Amino acid sequence: MGRRSAPCENRTTLSLIHIDSAPDFRGGQQALLSLARGLRDRGHRQLIVTPASSELERRARAEDLPVAPLSALGLRSRLVGVDILHSHSGRAQNVAWLASVGANVTRVATRHVAFSPRHPAIHRLKYSQSCDGVIAVSQAVRHALLTAGVEDDRIGVIPTGVEIPVTLPGPDLRQTARGGFGFEDSNFVAGHMGAFTHEKGQEVAVAAARLLEAAEPELRLLLAGEGPLRAGLRGNPRILLPGYIEDRAAFFAALDVFLMPSRSEAWGLAALEAMAHGVPVIASRIGGLPEMIEDGKSGWLVPPDDPGALARALVEAARDRARLKELGVGARQRARCFSLEETAARTEAFYVQLRTARLHAAG
């Protein structure tokens, strides 16, 4: 089952560099930022290396996390005294390897996708030779790595964690949040947050809503995010496309249920965030989502790419509000199993295991 990644008892202050290569801000960047926040709370020194003027740079600076621009040459000059070099994307891993060849630093990579690689041999070489260990964000990702030939003892399964709100909005704040999007009290609001790409499956949710136009006239879709497929979903008055949402708490407060109609999903951080806010989830039974969502306890699991199945789950959610409320409570309880604090502790333990093994191997 891969390396164990339980929290370590003897705390060691580490010097860490996180590397990300994307100019935009999606789930991987949110995961990096949250992890850095959790590791800072545990006393570790960190630097985030990311493209200049990226959204990650802006947000990291806003949280007083040190940031530097991404370049292999610049990165190499920063490695003196660094214990862990942690890459958070495939391209970032390439930069990390080029910058650290011959350096005495432990290299860690996080794998955020669960699809099978097109070139397994290259994949196996990349995750076996260019890093000391790889973090899989779910068992589904671990399985994809094993299928490509990556050794099990190099893999640590550490789900991306989420901050659990201390309290949830009351009726007044919920009404204000819904009103801010233009919804009526009678509307049943199903929401999604994510990039508009094929694997996220927003058009499956739209197709399900169209099947219910007569049966559920109060159903409304709130589909937040940006991406290449967003423009093709415009033109339906029952579908609101607000673009990128900054106030995530208000977004989740406006929802009755969260949708995750993915065709591929390594983990599904947005769904976990919804659960932490007490919103039950209807999700595809694919990738890491079944590891997160307990069918019938914290939400519904349906076949991927099946608008009919998604529509049936929406009808069940809309017509049994008492059960919907119970599932919301269950969703919040389930989310506590994947807290940010737990993720930070397990990641710290994985760092220490790899660093200790590297030091022993060096003599």
Short mmCIF file of C-alpha atoms in Angstrom, two decimals:
data_model
loop_
_atom_site.label_atom_id
_atom_site.label_comp_id
_atom_site.label_asym_id
_atom_site.label_seq_id
_atom_site.Cartn_x
_atom_site.Cartn_y
_atom_site.Cartn_z
CA MET A 1 0.00 0.00 0.00
CA GLY A 2 2.96 2.35 -0.39
CA ARG A 3 4.90 4.19 2.27
CA ARG A 4 3.11 4.96 5.49
CA SER A 5 2.45 8.64 5.97
CA ALA A 6 1.27 8.94 9.56
CA PRO A 7 2.25 12.05 11.53
CA CYS A 8 5.72 11.91 13.07
CA GLU A 9 6.18 12.48 16.80
CA ASN A 10 9.71 13.96 16.85
CA ARG A 11 9.21 17.28 15.13
CA THR A 12 12.03 18.58 12.94
CA THR A 13 12.00 22.07 11.47
CA LEU A 14 12.49 21.72 7.73
CA SER A 15 13.48 24.13 5.00
CA LEU A 16 11.12 23.61 2.05
CA ILE A 17 10.74 24.87 -1.50
CA HIS A 18 7.43 24.31 -3.27
CA ILE A 19 7.40 24.57 -7.08
CA ASP A 20 4.41 25.16 -9.33
CA SER A 21 4.47 25.99 -13.04
CA ALA A 22 0.92 27.15 -13.83
CA PRO A 23 0.00 30.81 -14.41
CA ASP A 24 -3.67 30.16 -13.56
CA PHE A 25 -5.22 29.04 -10.28
CA ARG A 26 -6.96 25.67 -10.12
CA GLY A 27 -7.21 22.79 -7.68
CA GLY A 28 -3.49 22.01 -7.71
CA GLN A 29 -2.58 25.57 -6.82
CA GLN A 30 -5.25 25.66 -4.11
CA ALA A 31 -3.81 22.43 -2.71
CA LEU A 32 -0.27 23.85 -2.67
CA LEU A 33 -1.36 27.07 -0.96
CA SER A 34 -3.37 25.22 1.68
CA LEU A 35 -0.50 22.80 2.34
CA ALA A 36 1.96 25.68 2.72
CA ARG A 37 -0.39 27.29 5.20
CA GLY A 38 -0.66 24.08 7.20
CA LEU A 39 3.10 23.47 7.17
CA ARG A 40 3.75 27.05 8.27
CA ASP A 41 1.51 26.41 11.27
CA ARG A 42 3.77 23.45 12.07
CA GLY A 43 6.84 25.69 12.11
CA HIS A 44 8.55 24.90 8.80
CA ARG A 45 10.43 27.45 6.66
CA GLN A 46 9.07 27.65 3.11
CA LEU A 47 9.49 29.33 -0.24
CA ILE A 48 6.95 29.08 -3.08
CA VAL A 49 8.51 29.20 -6.56
CA THR A 50 5.91 30.03 -9.22
CA PRO A 51 5.67 32.03 -12.47
CA ALA A 52 5.91 35.76 -11.93
CA SER A 53 2.52 37.51 -11.80
CA SER A 54 0.68 34.20 -11.44
CA GLU A 55 -2.47 34.02 -9.32
CA LEU A 56 -0.63 31.72 -6.91
CA GLU A 57 2.05 34.37 -6.44
CA ARG A 58 -0.58 37.00 -5.66
CA ARG A 59 -2.38 34.83 -3.14
CA ALA A 60 0.78 33.59 -1.47
CA ARG A 61 2.03 37.16 -1.00
CA ALA A 62 -1.36 38.13 0.43
CA GLU A 63 -0.85 35.44 3.08
CA ASP A 64 2.75 36.55 3.81
CA LEU A 65 4.24 33.37 2.32
CA PRO A 66 7.65 33.96 0.66
CA VAL A 67 7.58 33.75 -3.14
CA ALA A 68 10.23 33.67 -5.90
CA PRO A 69 9.91 33.55 -9.73
CA LEU A 70 10.19 30.21 -11.49
CA SER A 71 13.46 29.40 -13.31
CA ALA A 72 15.80 26.41 -13.13
CA LEU A 73 18.91 28.60 -12.76
CA GLY A 74 17.36 30.76 -10.07
CA LEU A 75 16.08 27.72 -8.25
CA ARG A 76 19.49 26.06 -8.11
CA SER A 77 20.98 29.12 -6.43
CA ARG A 78 18.40 28.78 -3.65
CA LEU A 79 19.07 25.13 -2.74
CA VAL A 80 21.80 25.69 -0.13
CA GLY A 81 20.42 24.53 3.21
CA VAL A 82 17.13 23.31 1.71
CA ASP A 83 15.87 19.93 2.95
CA ILE A 84 12.88 19.30 0.65
CA LEU A 85 12.22 20.31 -2.94
CA HIS A 86 8.53 19.63 -3.56
CA SER A 87 7.12 19.91 -7.10
CA HIS A 88 3.36 20.17 -7.55
CA SER A 89 3.01 19.59 -11.33
CA GLY A 90 4.69 17.57 -14.05
CA ARG A 91 6.48 20.56 -15.56
CA ALA A 92 7.51 21.76 -12.10
CA GLN A 93 9.03 18.33 -11.50
CA ASN A 94 11.13 18.69 -14.65
CA VAL A 95 12.38 22.09 -13.46
CA ALA A 96 13.12 20.68 -9.99
CA TRP A 97 15.19 17.83 -11.40
CA LEU A 98 17.20 20.07 -13.73
CA ALA A 99 17.87 22.54 -10.94
CA SER A 100 18.88 19.96 -8.33
CA VAL A 101 21.05 17.43 -10.19
CA GLY A 102 23.96 16.69 -7.86
CA ALA A 103 22.49 18.75 -5.00
CA ASN A 104 21.99 17.30 -1.53
CA VAL A 105 18.24 17.82 -1.39
CA THR A 106 15.30 15.43 -1.08
CA ARG A 107 12.94 15.69 -4.06
CA VAL A 108 9.21 15.07 -3.65
CA ALA A 109 6.53 15.18 -6.36
CA THR A 110 2.75 15.35 -5.97
CA ARG A 111 0.60 13.64 -8.60
CA HIS A 112 -2.79 15.37 -8.93
CA VAL A 113 -4.25 13.38 -11.86
CA ALA A 114 -5.54 9.82 -12.05
CA PHE A 115 -5.58 9.13 -15.77
CA SER A 116 -3.27 6.48 -17.19
CA PRO A 117 -0.12 7.92 -18.81
CA ARG A 118 0.27 7.75 -22.59
CA HIS A 119 3.89 6.64 -22.21
CA PRO A 120 4.16 4.39 -19.11
CA ALA A 121 7.90 3.83 -19.49
CA ILE A 122 8.62 7.56 -19.41
CA HIS A 123 6.17 7.94 -16.54
CA ARG A 124 7.91 5.18 -14.58
CA LEU A 125 11.32 6.72 -15.19
CA LYS A 126 10.11 10.18 -14.19
CA TYR A 127 8.64 9.12 -10.86
CA SER A 128 11.37 6.60 -10.08
CA GLN A 129 14.51 8.55 -11.00
CA SER A 130 13.73 12.28 -10.82
CA CYS A 131 12.34 12.27 -7.27
CA ASP A 132 12.84 10.39 -4.00
CA GLY A 133 9.13 9.88 -3.44
CA VAL A 134 5.75 10.75 -4.87
CA ILE A 135 2.57 11.82 -3.11
CA ALA A 136 -0.60 10.39 -4.64
CA VAL A 137 -3.67 12.40 -3.63
CA SER A 138 -5.88 9.29 -3.69
CA GLN A 139 -5.75 5.53 -4.02
CA ALA A 140 -6.92 6.03 -7.62
CA VAL A 141 -3.75 8.02 -8.35
CA ARG A 142 -1.64 5.41 -6.57
CA HIS A 143 -3.18 2.72 -8.79
CA ALA A 144 -2.32 4.72 -11.92
CA LEU A 145 1.28 5.07 -10.73
CA LEU A 146 1.54 1.35 -9.95
CA THR A 147 0.10 0.50 -13.37
CA ALA A 148 2.85 2.61 -14.94
CA GLY A 149 5.46 0.63 -13.00
CA VAL A 150 6.34 3.03 -10.17
CA GLU A 151 7.47 1.09 -7.08
CA ASP A 152 4.86 0.99 -4.32
CA ASP A 153 7.33 1.87 -1.58
CA ARG A 154 8.05 5.19 -3.28
CA ILE A 155 4.39 6.28 -3.07
CA GLY A 156 2.66 7.97 -0.14
CA VAL A 157 -1.13 8.33 -0.37
CA ILE A 158 -2.02 11.69 1.21
CA PRO A 159 -5.40 13.17 0.26
CA THR A 160 -5.49 16.93 -0.17
CA GLY A 161 -7.06 18.42 2.93
CA VAL A 162 -9.51 21.24 3.44
CA GLU A 163 -10.07 23.85 6.11
CA ILE A 164 -13.22 23.08 8.11
CA PRO A 165 -15.27 26.22 8.87
CA VAL A 166 -15.84 26.59 12.59
CA THR A 167 -19.47 27.61 12.04
CA LEU A 168 -21.90 27.55 9.14
CA PRO A 169 -24.05 30.44 7.92
CA GLY A 170 -27.44 30.85 9.58
CA PRO A 171 -30.71 31.38 7.66
CA ASP A 172 -30.18 35.13 7.25
CA LEU A 173 -26.68 34.80 5.79
CA ARG A 174 -27.83 31.95 3.57
CA GLN A 175 -30.70 34.08 2.24
CA THR A 176 -28.30 36.96 1.61
CA ALA A 177 -25.92 34.66 -0.28
CA ARG A 178 -28.70 33.27 -2.45
CA GLY A 179 -30.08 36.75 -3.10
CA GLY A 180 -26.65 37.89 -4.21
CA PHE A 181 -26.87 35.44 -7.10
CA GLY A 182 -30.48 36.37 -7.87
CA PHE A 183 -32.11 33.19 -6.56
CA GLU A 184 -35.61 33.02 -5.04
CA ASP A 185 -36.45 31.18 -1.82
CA SER A 186 -38.36 28.60 -3.86
CA ASN A 187 -35.40 27.73 -6.09
CA PHE A 188 -33.46 24.50 -5.62
CA VAL A 189 -29.85 25.43 -6.34
CA ALA A 190 -27.28 22.89 -7.52
CA GLY A 191 -23.76 24.26 -7.89
CA HIS A 192 -20.38 23.37 -9.28
CA MET A 193 -16.99 25.06 -9.07
CA GLY A 194 -14.14 24.20 -11.41
CA ALA A 195 -12.41 24.83 -14.71
CA PHE A 196 -14.66 24.39 -17.75
CA THR A 197 -12.81 21.49 -19.36
CA HIS A 198 -13.99 18.17 -20.79
CA GLU A 199 -12.95 16.09 -17.78
CA LYS A 200 -15.02 18.22 -15.35
CA GLY A 201 -18.27 17.40 -17.16
CA GLN A 202 -20.31 20.58 -16.64
CA GLU A 203 -22.25 19.82 -19.82
CA VAL A 204 -23.43 16.58 -18.17
CA ALA A 205 -24.99 18.67 -15.40
CA VAL A 206 -26.60 20.94 -17.99
CA ALA A 207 -28.02 17.93 -19.84
CA ALA A 208 -29.44 16.58 -16.56
CA ALA A 209 -31.07 19.94 -15.83
CA ARG A 210 -32.69 19.97 -19.26
CA LEU A 211 -34.21 16.56 -18.57
CA LEU A 212 -35.86 18.07 -15.48
CA GLU A 213 -37.24 21.29 -16.99
CA ALA A 214 -40.83 20.07 -16.59
CA ALA A 215 -40.48 17.87 -13.49
CA GLU A 216 -38.37 20.32 -11.43
CA PRO A 217 -39.13 23.87 -12.64
CA GLU A 218 -37.44 25.42 -9.59
CA LEU A 219 -34.07 23.78 -10.31
CA ARG A 220 -31.26 26.25 -10.97
CA LEU A 221 -27.61 25.57 -11.81
CA LEU A 222 -24.81 27.78 -10.46
CA LEU A 223 -21.67 26.83 -12.40
CA ALA A 224 -18.66 28.83 -11.23
CA GLY A 225 -15.28 29.00 -12.90
CA GLU A 226 -13.57 29.81 -16.17
CA GLY A 227 -12.33 27.72 -19.07
CA PRO A 228 -12.60 26.99 -22.78
CA LEU A 229 -16.00 25.23 -22.64
CA ARG A 230 -17.81 27.90 -20.61
CA ALA A 231 -19.01 29.92 -23.61
CA GLY A 232 -20.87 26.94 -25.06
CA LEU A 233 -23.16 26.69 -22.00
CA ARG A 234 -24.57 30.22 -22.14
CA GLY A 235 -28.10 31.10 -23.13
CA ASN A 236 -30.21 29.17 -20.59
CA PRO A 237 -31.96 31.37 -17.99
CA ARG A 238 -31.92 28.51 -15.47
CA ILE A 239 -28.11 28.32 -15.59
CA LEU A 240 -25.98 31.02 -13.97
CA LEU A 241 -22.32 31.27 -15.03
CA PRO A 242 -20.75 33.81 -12.66
CA GLY A 243 -17.13 33.14 -13.65
CA TYR A 244 -14.45 32.92 -11.01
CA ILE A 245 -15.80 33.19 -7.43
CA GLU A 246 -13.63 34.90 -4.82
CA ASP A 247 -16.06 34.53 -1.88
CA ARG A 248 -16.23 30.76 -1.66
CA ALA A 249 -18.13 30.79 1.65
CA ALA A 250 -20.98 32.78 0.06
CA PHE A 251 -20.97 30.43 -2.93
CA PHE A 252 -21.42 27.32 -0.80
CA ALA A 253 -23.99 29.06 1.43
CA ALA A 254 -26.17 29.62 -1.64
CA LEU A 255 -26.33 25.93 -2.56
CA ASP A 256 -28.71 23.12 -1.74
CA VAL A 257 -26.44 20.50 -3.30
CA PHE A 258 -23.03 20.42 -4.98
CA LEU A 259 -22.42 18.62 -8.28
CA MET A 260 -19.20 16.89 -9.34
CA PRO A 261 -20.09 15.30 -12.72
CA SER A 262 -16.46 14.57 -13.59
CA ARG A 263 -15.26 12.21 -16.28
CA SER A 264 -11.85 12.02 -14.59
CA GLU A 265 -11.02 13.16 -11.05
CA ALA A 266 -7.94 12.34 -9.01
CA TRP A 267 -9.48 13.65 -5.80
CA GLY A 268 -12.01 16.49 -6.12
CA LEU A 269 -11.02 19.30 -3.75
CA ALA A 270 -14.04 21.47 -4.61
CA ALA A 271 -16.39 18.65 -3.61
CA LEU A 272 -14.55 18.22 -0.31
CA GLU A 273 -14.77 21.95 0.30
CA ALA A 274 -18.53 21.81 -0.28
CA MET A 275 -18.79 18.97 2.23
CA ALA A 276 -16.81 20.97 4.79
CA HIS A 277 -19.45 23.70 4.38
CA GLY A 278 -22.24 21.19 5.07
CA VAL A 279 -23.34 20.79 1.44
CA PRO A 280 -24.03 17.21 0.27
CA VAL A 281 -22.52 16.19 -3.07
CA ILE A 282 -23.77 14.34 -6.14
CA ALA A 283 -20.63 13.03 -7.81
CA SER A 284 -19.42 10.62 -10.45
CA ARG A 285 -18.31 7.24 -9.18
CA ILE A 286 -14.84 7.72 -10.60
CA GLY A 287 -11.24 8.33 -9.51
CA GLY A 288 -10.82 9.52 -5.94
CA LEU A 289 -14.43 10.68 -5.45
CA PRO A 290 -15.69 7.35 -3.98
CA GLU A 291 -12.84 7.55 -1.46
CA MET A 292 -14.22 10.87 -0.27
CA ILE A 293 -18.00 10.54 -0.57
CA GLU A 294 -19.94 7.80 1.21
CA ASP A 295 -22.91 7.00 -0.99
CA GLY A 296 -26.11 7.52 1.00
CA LYS A 297 -24.29 9.08 3.96
CA SER A 298 -22.64 12.25 2.67
CA GLY A 299 -24.05 12.38 -0.84
CA TRP A 300 -24.80 10.38 -3.97
CA LEU A 301 -22.46 8.54 -6.34
CA VAL A 302 -23.68 8.12 -9.94
CA PRO A 303 -22.12 6.69 -13.11
CA PRO A 304 -19.94 9.18 -15.00
CA ASP A 305 -21.20 10.77 -18.22
CA ASP A 306 -24.82 9.76 -17.43
CA PRO A 307 -27.22 12.76 -17.38
CA GLY A 308 -30.17 10.48 -16.57
CA ALA A 309 -28.56 9.11 -13.42
CA LEU A 310 -27.54 12.60 -12.35
CA ALA A 311 -31.10 13.84 -12.97
CA ARG A 312 -32.56 11.06 -10.82
CA ALA A 313 -30.24 11.96 -7.95
CA LEU A 314 -31.21 15.64 -8.30
CA VAL A 315 -34.90 14.72 -8.08
CA GLU A 316 -34.25 12.68 -4.94
CA ALA A 317 -32.33 15.56 -3.37
CA ALA A 318 -34.93 18.18 -4.27
CA ARG A 319 -37.96 16.19 -3.09
CA ASP A 320 -36.67 14.96 0.27
CA ARG A 321 -35.31 18.03 2.06
CA ALA A 322 -35.15 16.25 5.43
CA ARG A 323 -32.80 13.61 4.02
CA LEU A 324 -30.87 16.31 2.19
CA LYS A 325 -30.25 18.02 5.52
CA GLU A 326 -29.10 14.74 7.08
CA LEU A 327 -26.68 14.17 4.23
CA GLY A 328 -25.34 17.70 4.71
CA VAL A 329 -24.53 16.87 8.32
CA GLY A 330 -22.92 13.63 7.19
CA ALA A 331 -20.91 15.46 4.54
CA ARG A 332 -19.46 17.88 7.09
CA GLN A 333 -18.58 15.00 9.44
CA ARG A 334 -16.91 13.11 6.60
CA ALA A 335 -14.89 16.17 5.57
CA ARG A 336 -13.31 16.26 9.03
CA CYS A 337 -11.48 13.05 8.08
CA PHE A 338 -9.58 15.10 5.48
CA SER A 339 -8.70 18.23 7.43
CA LEU A 340 -5.86 20.50 6.39
CA GLU A 341 -4.13 19.77 9.70
CA GLU A 342 -4.15 16.03 8.97
CA THR A 343 -2.76 16.57 5.46
CA ALA A 344 0.03 18.83 6.74
CA ALA A 345 0.98 16.34 9.45
CA ARG A 346 1.08 13.39 7.07
CA THR A 347 3.05 15.35 4.48
CA GLU A 348 5.56 16.35 7.15
CA ALA A 349 5.94 12.69 8.11
CA PHE A 350 6.51 11.71 4.48
CA TYR A 351 9.18 14.40 4.10
CA VAL A 352 10.99 13.15 7.19
CA GLN A 353 10.83 9.50 6.05
CA LEU A 354 12.31 10.32 2.67
CA ARG A 355 14.96 12.65 4.06
CA THR A 356 16.03 10.10 6.69
CA ALA A 357 16.26 7.34 4.05
CA ARG A 358 18.35 9.62 1.82
CA LEU A 359 20.73 10.49 4.67
CA HIS A 360 21.15 6.82 5.59
CA ALA A 361 21.83 5.89 1.96
CA ALA A 362 24.51 8.58 1.80
CA GLY A 363 26.31 6.96 4.72
#
